[in-house]
mmCIF file of C-alpha atoms and ligand atoms in Angstrom:
data_model
loop_
_atom_site.group_PDB
_atom_site.id
_atom_site.type_symbol
_atom_site.label_atom_id
_atom_site.label_comp_id
_atom_site.label_asym_id
_atom_site.label_seq_id
_atom_site.Cartn_x
_atom_site.Cartn_y
_atom_site.Cartn_z
ATOM 1 C CA MET K 1 106.841 81.761 68.648
ATOM 2 C CA SER K 2 108.330 82.802 71.990
ATOM 3 C CA THR K 3 107.420 81.138 75.264
ATOM 4 C CA LYS K 4 105.426 84.200 76.249
ATOM 5 C CA ASP K 5 103.222 83.969 73.150
ATOM 6 C CA LEU K 6 101.645 80.924 74.746
ATOM 7 C CA PHE K 7 100.607 82.788 77.891
ATOM 8 C CA ALA K 8 96.965 83.808 78.402
ATOM 9 C CA THR K 9 96.021 87.482 77.915
ATOM 10 C CA ARG K 10 95.542 87.907 81.667
ATOM 11 C CA THR K 11 99.272 87.567 82.206
ATOM 12 C CA THR K 12 99.922 90.871 80.422
ATOM 13 C CA ARG K 13 98.383 92.583 83.467
ATOM 14 C CA MET K 14 100.547 90.757 86.000
ATOM 15 C CA LYS K 15 103.521 92.706 87.258
ATOM 16 C CA ALA K 16 106.149 91.816 89.832
ATOM 17 C CA SER K 17 105.124 93.426 93.115
ATOM 18 C CA GLU K 18 107.357 96.383 93.906
ATOM 19 C CA ILE K 19 107.205 95.468 97.555
ATOM 20 C CA ARG K 20 108.407 91.900 97.062
ATOM 21 C CA GLU K 21 111.204 93.024 94.715
ATOM 22 C CA LEU K 22 112.246 95.619 97.223
ATOM 23 C CA LEU K 23 112.230 93.254 100.182
ATOM 24 C CA LYS K 24 114.972 91.321 98.439
ATOM 25 C CA LEU K 25 117.298 94.325 98.806
ATOM 26 C CA LEU K 26 116.762 94.754 102.491
ATOM 27 C CA ASP K 27 119.188 92.162 103.774
ATOM 28 C CA GLN K 28 122.081 94.596 103.387
ATOM 29 C CA PRO K 29 123.568 95.498 106.760
ATOM 30 C CA GLY K 30 122.600 98.776 108.378
ATOM 31 C CA ILE K 31 119.355 99.367 106.466
ATOM 32 C CA ILE K 32 116.473 100.794 108.448
ATOM 33 C CA SER K 33 113.406 99.450 106.741
ATOM 34 C CA PHE K 34 109.918 100.907 106.985
ATOM 35 C CA ALA K 35 109.031 98.976 103.826
ATOM 36 C CA GLY K 36 107.331 95.644 104.510
ATOM 37 C CA GLY K 37 103.984 95.646 106.290
ATOM 38 C CA ILE K 38 105.030 92.698 108.361
ATOM 39 C CA PRO K 39 104.618 91.812 112.031
ATOM 40 C CA ASP K 40 107.612 91.911 114.359
ATOM 41 C CA PRO K 41 108.829 88.276 114.598
ATOM 42 C CA ALA K 42 109.904 88.883 118.208
ATOM 43 C CA LEU K 43 106.197 89.144 119.018
ATOM 44 C CA PHE K 44 105.101 85.825 117.529
ATOM 45 C CA PRO K 45 103.613 83.469 120.143
ATOM 46 C CA ALA K 46 106.439 81.071 119.286
ATOM 47 C CA GLU K 47 106.290 78.954 122.431
ATOM 48 C CA GLY K 48 102.580 78.435 121.960
ATOM 49 C CA PHE K 49 103.182 77.279 118.393
ATOM 50 C CA ALA K 50 105.999 74.946 119.465
ATOM 51 C CA ALA K 51 103.655 73.302 121.970
ATOM 52 C CA ALA K 52 100.787 73.191 119.483
ATOM 53 C CA PHE K 53 102.862 71.473 116.788
ATOM 54 C CA GLN K 54 104.239 69.043 119.339
ATOM 55 C CA ASN K 55 100.706 68.278 120.493
ATOM 56 C CA ALA K 56 99.583 67.714 116.929
ATOM 57 C CA LEU K 57 102.495 65.461 116.006
ATOM 58 C CA GLY K 58 103.383 63.622 119.157
ATOM 59 C CA THR K 59 99.984 62.225 119.962
ATOM 60 C CA GLU K 60 97.151 60.199 118.493
ATOM 61 C CA ARG K 61 96.162 63.424 116.704
ATOM 62 C CA GLN K 62 99.058 63.035 114.288
ATOM 63 C CA ALA K 63 97.052 60.863 111.906
ATOM 64 C CA GLN K 64 94.610 63.742 111.579
ATOM 65 C CA ALA K 65 97.308 66.436 111.536
ATOM 66 C CA LEU K 66 99.194 64.895 108.617
ATOM 67 C CA GLN K 67 96.133 63.774 106.667
ATOM 68 C CA TYR K 68 93.949 65.439 104.010
ATOM 69 C CA SER K 69 91.022 67.297 105.578
ATOM 70 C CA VAL K 70 87.782 69.017 104.534
ATOM 71 C CA SER K 71 87.900 71.978 102.155
ATOM 72 C CA GLU K 72 85.769 74.180 104.417
ATOM 73 C CA GLY K 73 88.441 74.075 107.124
ATOM 74 C CA HIS K 74 89.238 72.529 110.521
ATOM 75 C CA VAL K 75 85.950 72.437 112.439
ATOM 76 C CA PRO K 76 87.299 73.466 115.895
ATOM 77 C CA LEU K 77 88.971 76.504 114.303
ATOM 78 C CA ARG K 78 85.754 77.457 112.544
ATOM 79 C CA GLU K 79 83.938 77.064 115.885
ATOM 80 C CA TRP K 80 86.433 79.440 117.505
ATOM 81 C CA LEU K 81 85.867 81.854 114.621
ATOM 82 C CA VAL K 82 82.074 81.751 115.057
ATOM 83 C CA ASP K 83 82.679 82.964 118.598
ATOM 84 C CA HIS K 84 85.302 85.513 117.545
ATOM 85 C CA MET K 85 83.050 86.954 114.838
ATOM 86 C CA ARG K 86 80.194 87.237 117.336
ATOM 87 C CA GLN K 87 82.484 89.289 119.576
ATOM 88 C CA ILE K 88 82.982 91.817 116.784
ATOM 89 C CA GLY K 89 79.261 91.987 116.058
ATOM 90 C CA ILE K 90 78.874 89.353 113.350
ATOM 91 C CA ASP K 91 76.436 86.541 114.048
ATOM 92 C CA CYS K 92 77.121 83.619 111.753
ATOM 93 C CA GLY K 93 77.171 79.821 111.735
ATOM 94 C CA LEU K 94 79.816 77.240 110.962
ATOM 95 C CA ASP K 95 78.566 76.991 107.363
ATOM 96 C CA ASN K 96 79.194 80.675 106.817
ATOM 97 C CA ILE K 97 82.965 80.260 107.322
ATOM 98 C CA LEU K 98 85.654 79.010 104.954
ATOM 99 C CA ILE K 99 89.298 78.740 106.022
ATOM 100 C CA THR K 100 91.690 80.002 103.331
ATOM 101 C CA SER K 101 95.460 79.953 102.885
ATOM 102 C CA GLY K 102 95.860 83.523 104.090
ATOM 103 C CA SER K 103 93.314 86.189 103.222
ATOM 104 C CA GLN K 104 95.258 86.721 99.996
ATOM 105 C CA GLN K 105 93.770 83.462 98.724
ATOM 106 C CA ALA K 106 90.312 84.753 99.621
ATOM 107 C CA LEU K 107 90.922 87.879 97.525
ATOM 108 C CA ASP K 108 91.953 85.742 94.561
ATOM 109 C CA TYR K 109 88.875 83.537 94.904
ATOM 110 C CA LEU K 110 86.589 86.549 95.247
ATOM 111 C CA GLY K 111 88.045 88.037 92.065
ATOM 112 C CA LYS K 112 87.410 84.689 90.385
ATOM 113 C CA LEU K 113 83.894 84.518 91.837
ATOM 114 C CA TYR K 114 82.682 87.943 90.793
ATOM 115 C CA LEU K 115 84.719 89.335 87.906
ATOM 116 C CA SER K 116 84.272 88.598 84.238
ATOM 117 C CA PRO K 117 86.604 90.527 81.906
ATOM 118 C CA GLY K 118 85.448 94.140 81.645
ATOM 119 C CA ASP K 119 83.458 94.141 84.897
ATOM 120 C CA THR K 120 84.180 96.906 87.368
ATOM 121 C CA ALA K 121 85.754 96.556 90.808
ATOM 122 C CA LEU K 122 85.408 99.650 92.996
ATOM 123 C CA VAL K 123 88.536 100.144 95.078
ATOM 124 C CA GLY K 124 90.145 102.824 97.216
ATOM 125 C CA TRP K 125 92.588 105.177 95.509
ATOM 126 C CA PRO K 126 95.170 104.063 96.773
ATOM 127 C CA THR K 127 94.363 100.492 97.759
ATOM 128 C CA TYR K 128 96.150 97.338 98.957
ATOM 129 C CA LEU K 129 98.506 96.285 96.188
ATOM 130 C CA GLY K 130 97.881 92.570 96.756
ATOM 131 C CA ALA K 131 94.146 93.096 96.182
ATOM 132 C CA LEU K 132 94.812 94.892 92.907
ATOM 133 C CA ALA K 133 97.135 92.065 91.864
ATOM 134 C CA ALA K 134 94.586 89.381 92.821
ATOM 135 C CA PHE K 135 91.688 91.072 91.016
ATOM 136 C CA ASN K 136 93.780 92.040 87.992
ATOM 137 C CA ALA K 137 94.063 88.402 86.874
ATOM 138 C CA TYR K 138 90.334 88.448 86.146
ATOM 139 C CA GLU K 139 90.708 91.427 83.784
ATOM 140 C CA PRO K 140 88.418 93.974 85.439
ATOM 141 C CA ARG K 141 88.219 97.736 85.146
ATOM 142 C CA PHE K 142 89.009 99.574 88.378
ATOM 143 C CA ASP K 143 86.990 102.598 89.402
ATOM 144 C CA ARG K 144 87.536 104.851 92.379
ATOM 145 C CA LEU K 145 85.358 104.084 95.383
ATOM 146 C CA GLY K 146 84.320 107.325 97.085
ATOM 147 C CA ILE K 147 83.297 106.480 100.624
ATOM 148 C CA ASN K 148 81.730 109.846 101.387
ATOM 149 C CA GLY K 149 78.770 109.469 99.027
ATOM 150 C CA ASN K 150 79.846 112.193 96.602
ATOM 151 C CA ARG K 151 79.337 109.883 93.602
ATOM 152 C CA ARG K 152 75.932 108.401 92.970
ATOM 153 C CA ALA K 153 75.134 104.848 91.923
ATOM 154 C CA ALA K 154 74.039 105.940 88.431
ATOM 155 C CA GLU K 155 77.420 107.571 87.876
ATOM 156 C CA TYR K 156 79.315 104.389 88.818
ATOM 157 C CA ALA K 157 76.991 102.294 86.644
ATOM 158 C CA ALA K 158 77.466 104.614 83.662
ATOM 159 C CA ALA K 159 81.253 104.523 84.080
ATOM 160 C CA ALA K 160 81.144 100.718 84.077
ATOM 161 C CA GLY K 161 80.109 100.790 80.412
ATOM 162 C CA GLU K 162 79.334 97.343 79.000
ATOM 163 C CA GLY K 163 80.394 95.513 82.178
ATOM 164 C CA ALA K 164 78.702 95.630 85.566
ATOM 165 C CA VAL K 165 79.920 96.943 88.904
ATOM 166 C CA LYS K 166 80.474 93.659 90.761
ATOM 167 C CA PHE K 167 81.873 94.703 94.106
ATOM 168 C CA ALA K 168 83.368 97.415 96.260
ATOM 169 C CA TYR K 169 86.569 96.334 98.020
ATOM 170 C CA LEU K 170 87.782 98.136 101.124
ATOM 171 C CA SER K 171 89.756 97.668 104.289
ATOM 172 C CA PRO K 172 87.692 99.867 106.614
ATOM 173 C CA ASP K 173 90.027 99.685 109.641
ATOM 174 C CA PHE K 174 93.569 101.074 109.336
ATOM 175 C CA ALA K 175 93.860 100.368 105.634
ATOM 176 C CA ASN K 176 96.947 99.289 103.835
ATOM 177 C CA PRO K 177 98.537 101.591 102.623
ATOM 178 C CA THR K 178 97.070 104.737 104.249
ATOM 179 C CA GLY K 179 96.330 103.587 107.804
ATOM 180 C CA GLU K 180 92.978 105.375 107.512
ATOM 181 C CA THR K 181 89.674 104.205 108.986
ATOM 182 C CA VAL K 182 86.213 104.594 107.420
ATOM 183 C CA ASP K 183 83.832 106.154 109.942
ATOM 184 C CA LEU K 184 80.384 104.811 110.780
ATOM 185 C CA ARG K 185 78.623 107.149 108.357
ATOM 186 C CA GLY K 186 80.995 106.134 105.551
ATOM 187 C CA ARG K 187 80.241 102.463 106.194
ATOM 188 C CA GLU K 188 76.475 103.072 106.162
ATOM 189 C CA THR K 189 76.741 105.141 102.972
ATOM 190 C CA LEU K 190 78.733 102.349 101.366
ATOM 191 C CA LEU K 191 75.979 99.847 102.194
ATOM 192 C CA ASP K 192 73.378 102.183 100.645
ATOM 193 C CA LEU K 193 75.510 102.422 97.512
ATOM 194 C CA ALA K 194 75.994 98.646 97.298
ATOM 195 C CA ASP K 195 72.238 98.133 97.610
ATOM 196 C CA GLU K 196 71.600 100.672 94.842
ATOM 197 C CA LEU K 197 74.238 99.120 92.589
ATOM 198 C CA ASN K 198 73.250 95.587 93.578
ATOM 199 C CA CYS K 199 76.927 94.729 94.020
ATOM 200 C CA ALA K 200 78.871 92.855 96.683
ATOM 201 C CA VAL K 201 81.065 94.457 99.341
ATOM 202 C CA ILE K 202 84.391 92.818 100.100
ATOM 203 C CA GLU K 203 85.439 93.849 103.596
ATOM 204 C CA ASP K 204 89.111 93.176 104.265
ATOM 205 C CA GLY K 205 89.588 92.930 108.030
ATOM 206 C CA ALA K 206 93.315 92.134 107.969
ATOM 207 C CA TYR K 207 94.149 94.833 110.560
ATOM 208 C CA GLN K 208 90.793 94.925 112.371
ATOM 209 C CA ALA K 209 92.149 93.671 115.728
ATOM 210 C CA LEU K 210 95.028 96.156 115.849
ATOM 211 C CA ARG K 211 93.367 99.305 117.214
ATOM 212 C CA TYR K 212 95.569 101.486 119.441
ATOM 213 C CA ASP K 213 93.126 104.237 120.357
ATOM 214 C CA GLY K 214 89.644 105.539 119.627
ATOM 215 C CA ASP K 215 86.458 103.483 119.763
ATOM 216 C CA ALA K 216 85.972 100.368 117.635
ATOM 217 C CA ILE K 217 83.551 100.885 114.745
ATOM 218 C CA PRO K 218 81.344 97.916 113.805
ATOM 219 C CA PRO K 219 82.504 96.016 110.715
ATOM 220 C CA VAL K 220 80.527 96.717 107.534
ATOM 221 C CA LEU K 221 79.126 93.178 107.701
ATOM 222 C CA ALA K 222 77.897 93.800 111.269
ATOM 223 C CA LEU K 223 76.112 96.959 110.110
ATOM 224 C CA GLU K 224 74.529 95.132 107.205
ATOM 225 C CA LEU K 225 73.439 92.335 109.550
ATOM 226 C CA ALA K 226 71.735 94.928 111.754
ATOM 227 C CA ARG K 227 69.773 96.067 108.699
ATOM 228 C CA LYS K 228 68.968 92.693 107.177
ATOM 229 C CA ARG K 229 68.676 90.428 110.246
ATOM 230 C CA SER K 230 70.383 87.343 108.778
ATOM 231 C CA ILE K 231 73.769 86.824 107.180
ATOM 232 C CA GLU K 232 71.957 84.984 104.382
ATOM 233 C CA ASN K 233 70.485 88.332 103.289
ATOM 234 C CA CYS K 234 73.845 90.132 103.320
ATOM 235 C CA ARG K 235 75.934 91.111 100.311
ATOM 236 C CA THR K 236 79.078 91.825 102.357
ATOM 237 C CA VAL K 237 81.847 89.224 102.362
ATOM 238 C CA TYR K 238 84.254 89.535 105.309
ATOM 239 C CA CYS K 239 87.887 88.407 104.915
ATOM 240 C CA GLY K 240 89.891 87.795 108.090
ATOM 241 C CA SER K 241 93.503 86.857 108.691
ATOM 242 C CA PHE K 242 95.733 85.542 111.468
ATOM 243 C CA SER K 243 98.768 86.952 109.668
ATOM 244 C CA LYS K 244 98.961 90.268 111.489
ATOM 245 C CA THR K 245 98.037 88.867 114.898
ATOM 246 C CA LEU K 246 99.491 85.347 115.314
ATOM 247 C CA SER K 247 101.681 84.374 112.328
ATOM 248 C CA PRO K 248 101.732 85.094 108.587
ATOM 249 C CA GLY K 249 103.966 82.090 107.857
ATOM 250 C CA LEU K 250 101.267 79.538 108.632
ATOM 251 C CA ARG K 251 99.017 81.088 105.949
ATOM 252 C CA VAL K 252 95.689 80.874 107.713
ATOM 253 C CA GLY K 253 92.851 83.266 106.927
ATOM 254 C CA TRP K 254 89.079 82.998 106.667
ATOM 255 C CA VAL K 255 86.012 84.227 104.823
ATOM 256 C CA VAL K 256 82.592 84.896 106.372
ATOM 257 C CA ALA K 257 79.623 85.216 104.014
ATOM 258 C CA ALA K 258 76.169 83.944 103.089
ATOM 259 C CA LYS K 259 76.103 80.199 102.380
ATOM 260 C CA PRO K 260 75.777 80.427 98.555
ATOM 261 C CA VAL K 261 78.991 82.494 98.482
ATOM 262 C CA ILE K 262 80.812 80.052 100.773
ATOM 263 C CA SER K 263 79.632 77.021 98.742
ATOM 264 C CA GLN K 264 81.003 78.524 95.536
ATOM 265 C CA LEU K 265 84.295 79.436 97.227
ATOM 266 C CA VAL K 266 84.569 75.860 98.531
ATOM 267 C CA LEU K 267 84.368 74.603 94.931
ATOM 268 C CA MET K 268 87.192 76.977 94.029
ATOM 269 C CA LYS K 269 89.245 75.779 96.961
ATOM 270 C CA GLN K 270 88.739 72.176 95.911
ATOM 271 C CA ALA K 271 89.969 73.047 92.440
ATOM 272 C CA ALA K 272 92.918 75.096 93.675
ATOM 273 C CA ASP K 273 94.475 73.366 96.695
ATOM 274 C CA LEU K 274 91.806 71.065 98.245
ATOM 275 C CA HIS K 275 92.238 72.619 101.685
ATOM 276 C CA SER K 276 94.602 74.751 103.751
ATOM 277 C CA ALA K 277 97.356 72.842 105.598
ATOM 278 C CA THR K 278 95.635 70.731 108.266
ATOM 279 C CA ILE K 279 98.397 70.962 110.859
ATOM 280 C CA ASN K 280 98.645 74.750 110.495
ATOM 281 C CA GLN K 281 94.918 75.127 111.099
ATOM 282 C CA MET K 282 95.181 72.867 114.181
ATOM 283 C CA ALA K 283 98.097 74.914 115.527
ATOM 284 C CA ILE K 284 96.346 78.245 114.913
ATOM 285 C CA ASN K 285 93.239 76.879 116.634
ATOM 286 C CA GLU K 286 95.207 75.831 119.693
ATOM 287 C CA VAL K 287 97.177 79.070 119.952
ATOM 288 C CA ALA K 288 94.128 81.268 119.324
ATOM 289 C CA ARG K 289 92.218 79.473 122.083
ATOM 290 C CA ALA K 290 95.172 79.662 124.463
ATOM 291 C CA CYS K 291 96.298 83.246 123.997
ATOM 292 C CA PHE K 292 94.431 85.414 121.458
ATOM 293 C CA ASP K 293 92.762 87.421 124.222
ATOM 294 C CA THR K 294 96.042 88.237 125.968
ATOM 295 C CA HIS K 295 98.225 88.428 122.866
ATOM 296 C CA ILE K 296 96.200 91.154 121.146
ATOM 297 C CA PRO K 297 96.398 93.671 124.041
ATOM 298 C CA MET K 298 100.184 93.099 124.090
ATOM 299 C CA LEU K 299 100.442 93.760 120.330
ATOM 300 C CA ARG K 300 98.323 96.886 120.729
ATOM 301 C CA ARG K 301 100.621 98.232 123.426
ATOM 302 C CA VAL K 302 103.832 97.555 121.483
ATOM 303 C CA TYR K 303 102.645 98.643 118.036
ATOM 304 C CA GLY K 304 100.750 101.596 119.508
ATOM 305 C CA ALA K 305 103.973 102.903 121.085
ATOM 306 C CA ARG K 306 105.761 102.481 117.721
ATOM 307 C CA ARG K 307 102.983 104.355 115.947
ATOM 308 C CA ASP K 308 103.340 107.170 118.498
ATOM 309 C CA ALA K 309 107.123 107.198 118.035
ATOM 310 C CA MET K 310 106.788 107.535 114.261
ATOM 311 C CA LEU K 311 104.196 110.294 114.503
ATOM 312 C CA SER K 312 106.335 112.264 116.915
ATOM 313 C CA ALA K 313 109.488 111.755 114.793
ATOM 314 C CA LEU K 314 107.602 112.933 111.693
ATOM 315 C CA ARG K 315 106.481 116.072 113.548
ATOM 316 C CA GLU K 316 110.068 116.710 114.572
ATOM 317 C CA HIS K 317 111.916 115.964 111.343
ATOM 318 C CA MET K 318 109.692 116.484 108.301
ATOM 319 C CA PRO K 319 110.135 119.731 106.413
ATOM 320 C CA ASP K 320 107.176 122.082 105.837
ATOM 321 C CA GLY K 321 104.700 120.966 103.204
ATOM 322 C CA VAL K 322 104.979 117.255 103.968
ATOM 323 C CA ASP K 323 101.707 115.759 105.185
ATOM 324 C CA TRP K 324 100.865 112.396 106.766
ATOM 325 C CA THR K 325 97.968 110.341 108.132
ATOM 326 C CA LYS K 326 97.389 109.759 111.860
ATOM 327 C CA PRO K 327 96.175 106.163 111.998
ATOM 328 C CA GLU K 328 94.308 104.785 115.014
ATOM 329 C CA GLY K 329 95.722 101.305 114.396
ATOM 330 C CA GLY K 330 97.317 98.951 111.903
ATOM 331 C CA MET K 331 100.888 99.153 110.657
ATOM 332 C CA PHE K 332 101.122 102.118 108.267
ATOM 333 C CA ILE K 333 101.505 105.861 107.998
ATOM 334 C CA TRP K 334 100.958 107.392 104.565
ATOM 335 C CA VAL K 335 103.069 110.402 103.686
ATOM 336 C CA THR K 336 102.309 112.934 100.959
ATOM 337 C CA LEU K 337 105.341 114.833 99.730
ATOM 338 C CA LEU K 338 105.284 118.183 97.971
ATOM 339 C CA LYS K 339 103.733 118.060 94.473
ATOM 340 C CA GLY K 340 106.308 117.245 91.833
ATOM 341 C CA LEU K 341 108.457 115.134 94.157
ATOM 342 C CA SER K 342 108.728 111.424 93.417
ATOM 343 C CA GLY K 343 108.519 108.734 96.107
ATOM 344 C CA ALA K 344 110.497 106.370 93.875
ATOM 345 C CA ASP K 345 113.328 108.908 93.435
ATOM 346 C CA LEU K 346 113.299 109.576 97.157
ATOM 347 C CA LEU K 347 113.628 105.846 97.850
ATOM 348 C CA ALA K 348 116.632 105.513 95.538
ATOM 349 C CA LYS K 349 118.280 108.495 97.244
ATOM 350 C CA ALA K 350 117.363 107.380 100.766
ATOM 351 C CA LEU K 351 118.710 103.866 100.208
ATOM 352 C CA GLU K 352 121.952 105.135 98.772
ATOM 353 C CA THR K 353 122.694 108.013 101.107
ATOM 354 C CA VAL K 354 121.100 107.186 104.476
ATOM 355 C CA LYS K 355 120.125 103.507 104.172
ATOM 356 C CA VAL K 356 116.421 103.990 104.823
ATOM 357 C CA ALA K 357 113.761 101.990 102.949
ATOM 358 C CA PHE K 358 110.006 102.469 102.487
ATOM 359 C CA VAL K 359 107.511 101.805 99.710
ATOM 360 C CA PRO K 360 106.836 104.470 97.065
ATOM 361 C CA GLY K 361 103.078 105.031 96.922
ATOM 362 C CA GLN K 362 102.443 104.994 93.183
ATOM 363 C CA ALA K 363 102.031 101.193 92.944
ATOM 364 C CA PHE K 364 98.970 101.384 95.211
ATOM 365 C CA PHE K 365 97.037 103.463 92.650
ATOM 366 C CA PRO K 366 95.312 101.540 89.829
ATOM 367 C CA ASP K 367 95.964 104.449 87.442
ATOM 368 C CA GLY K 368 99.601 104.958 88.424
ATOM 369 C CA SER K 369 98.937 108.366 90.037
ATOM 370 C CA GLY K 370 100.197 109.328 93.497
ATOM 371 C CA ALA K 371 103.867 109.651 92.510
ATOM 372 C CA ASN K 372 104.489 112.019 95.430
ATOM 373 C CA THR K 373 103.374 109.559 98.122
ATOM 374 C CA ILE K 374 105.193 106.988 100.251
ATOM 375 C CA ARG K 375 104.111 104.284 102.717
ATOM 376 C CA LEU K 376 105.928 103.922 106.019
ATOM 377 C CA SER K 377 105.430 100.874 108.224
ATOM 378 C CA PHE K 378 106.151 101.217 111.944
ATOM 379 C CA SER K 379 105.431 97.634 113.025
ATOM 380 C CA ASN K 380 108.839 96.063 112.652
ATOM 381 C CA SER K 381 111.236 98.608 114.226
ATOM 382 C CA ASP K 382 111.731 99.658 117.835
ATOM 383 C CA GLU K 383 111.128 103.258 118.845
ATOM 384 C CA ALA K 384 114.778 104.353 118.794
ATOM 385 C CA THR K 385 115.213 102.937 115.276
ATOM 386 C CA ILE K 386 112.028 104.656 114.149
ATOM 387 C CA HIS K 387 113.306 108.022 115.425
ATOM 388 C CA GLU K 388 116.665 107.522 113.737
ATOM 389 C CA GLY K 389 115.128 106.386 110.426
ATOM 390 C CA ILE K 390 112.714 109.331 110.268
ATOM 391 C CA ARG K 391 115.523 111.739 111.215
ATOM 392 C CA ARG K 392 117.564 110.397 108.287
ATOM 393 C CA LEU K 393 114.577 110.692 105.973
ATOM 394 C CA GLY K 394 114.205 114.318 107.048
ATOM 395 C CA VAL K 395 117.852 114.921 106.107
ATOM 396 C CA VAL K 396 117.322 113.455 102.611
ATOM 397 C CA LEU K 397 114.169 115.532 102.110
ATOM 398 C CA ARG K 398 116.040 118.714 102.989
ATOM 399 C CA THR K 399 118.987 118.114 100.634
HETATM 400 C C1 PLP W 401 94.950 94.739 103.564
HETATM 401 C C2 PLP W 401 95.544 93.374 103.439
HETATM 402 N N1 PLP W 401 94.746 92.355 103.090
HETATM 403 C C3 PLP W 401 95.219 91.111 102.957
HETATM 404 C C4 PLP W 401 96.561 90.836 103.152
HETATM 405 C C5 PLP W 401 97.031 89.421 102.939
HETATM 406 O O1 PLP W 401 97.334 88.837 104.144
HETATM 407 P P1 PLP W 401 97.406 87.256 104.368
HETATM 408 O O2 PLP W 401 97.250 86.585 103.035
HETATM 409 O O3 PLP W 401 98.737 87.028 104.957
HETATM 410 O O4 PLP W 401 96.260 86.941 105.270
HETATM 411 C C6 PLP W 401 97.437 91.856 103.509
HETATM 412 C C7 PLP W 401 98.874 91.571 103.701
HETATM 413 O O5 PLP W 401 99.695 92.431 103.782
HETATM 414 C C8 PLP W 401 96.912 93.162 103.646
HETATM 415 O O6 PLP W 401 97.696 94.201 103.984
#
């Protein structure tokens, strides 16, 4: 018997993330990388964090900072989040919020909460790779979530076969990987569908704060609240993250949902890691209170200019037949190459000949389609580098 024979069946569905494997190659000198969807470290509120950690450790608060704490999360941070959620249209109480170790942990817990083997998760086609990986461990079927109402509830239910449709997962603002936003009508249609299917909605708000132009659209949970009056009547579960706004390294995210959902997630948290790092939650709380409202407009200005630079470079350098999204926020532009071309082949060629990296799109599709797509991230390069990288990509595409 080999070691692997002992592993549970769920492990057969777990694959190394292409993005993580790729990031390992990017330390070579001279590479221009549009690969990782990561914030620019130069923009971290580093001084604020230095002061916050010093405050937590150098004072009478250190006993609290270094101690175990409650699974639900640091109360002052949850209080700040109640206020923050209200500002984006979501009225909730302290008991509707759980702090998680990044929103990735929330996605894992939500997979664990809802999915029995064979159940169906409705996801975008493509969708965030980390969500697919998190849900995959619970052995679901994936079906394609059509936001525009062209598939009816009965059709989804029939496709689910023996299992049930348990939730629809989406990132309605500036999704990873496409950068696209679901409009108001799409969000309302989704809520109608979820009511008909009697399934949950998992709203991933990882990029919600990073809008560069256009008007903000209410979160799906805010729209459901407007229909159902109280969060306790809502089926939408909102996942938030400080990773794209303050720091991903501290691993602080949160979930907002009806109390029965939060209570069950708290049990999972107790079983998994007891609570997220106390001192990190204290530091995030302090920095969020001190500078969130000024930090976000700064990020919007800087990332917005980078988005503009990439769009203009694409217009200038892409050959005919190449198409791309025009995101109003977030970190990504999604490029569709001519049919028959392969994003993976293009990456190999681009790395070797012009030292440009990006993520081939295929991994974002549950059925392995989308071979002729690639994801470009503009968040971590300055405008001159973006122009140069896209120029080089244009050269590779023409040869
Ligand atoms: C759409 C989306 N959701 C969730 C995450 C996970 O973020 P974190 O666990 O750092 O909060 C990411 C990270 O890239 C993401 O792109």
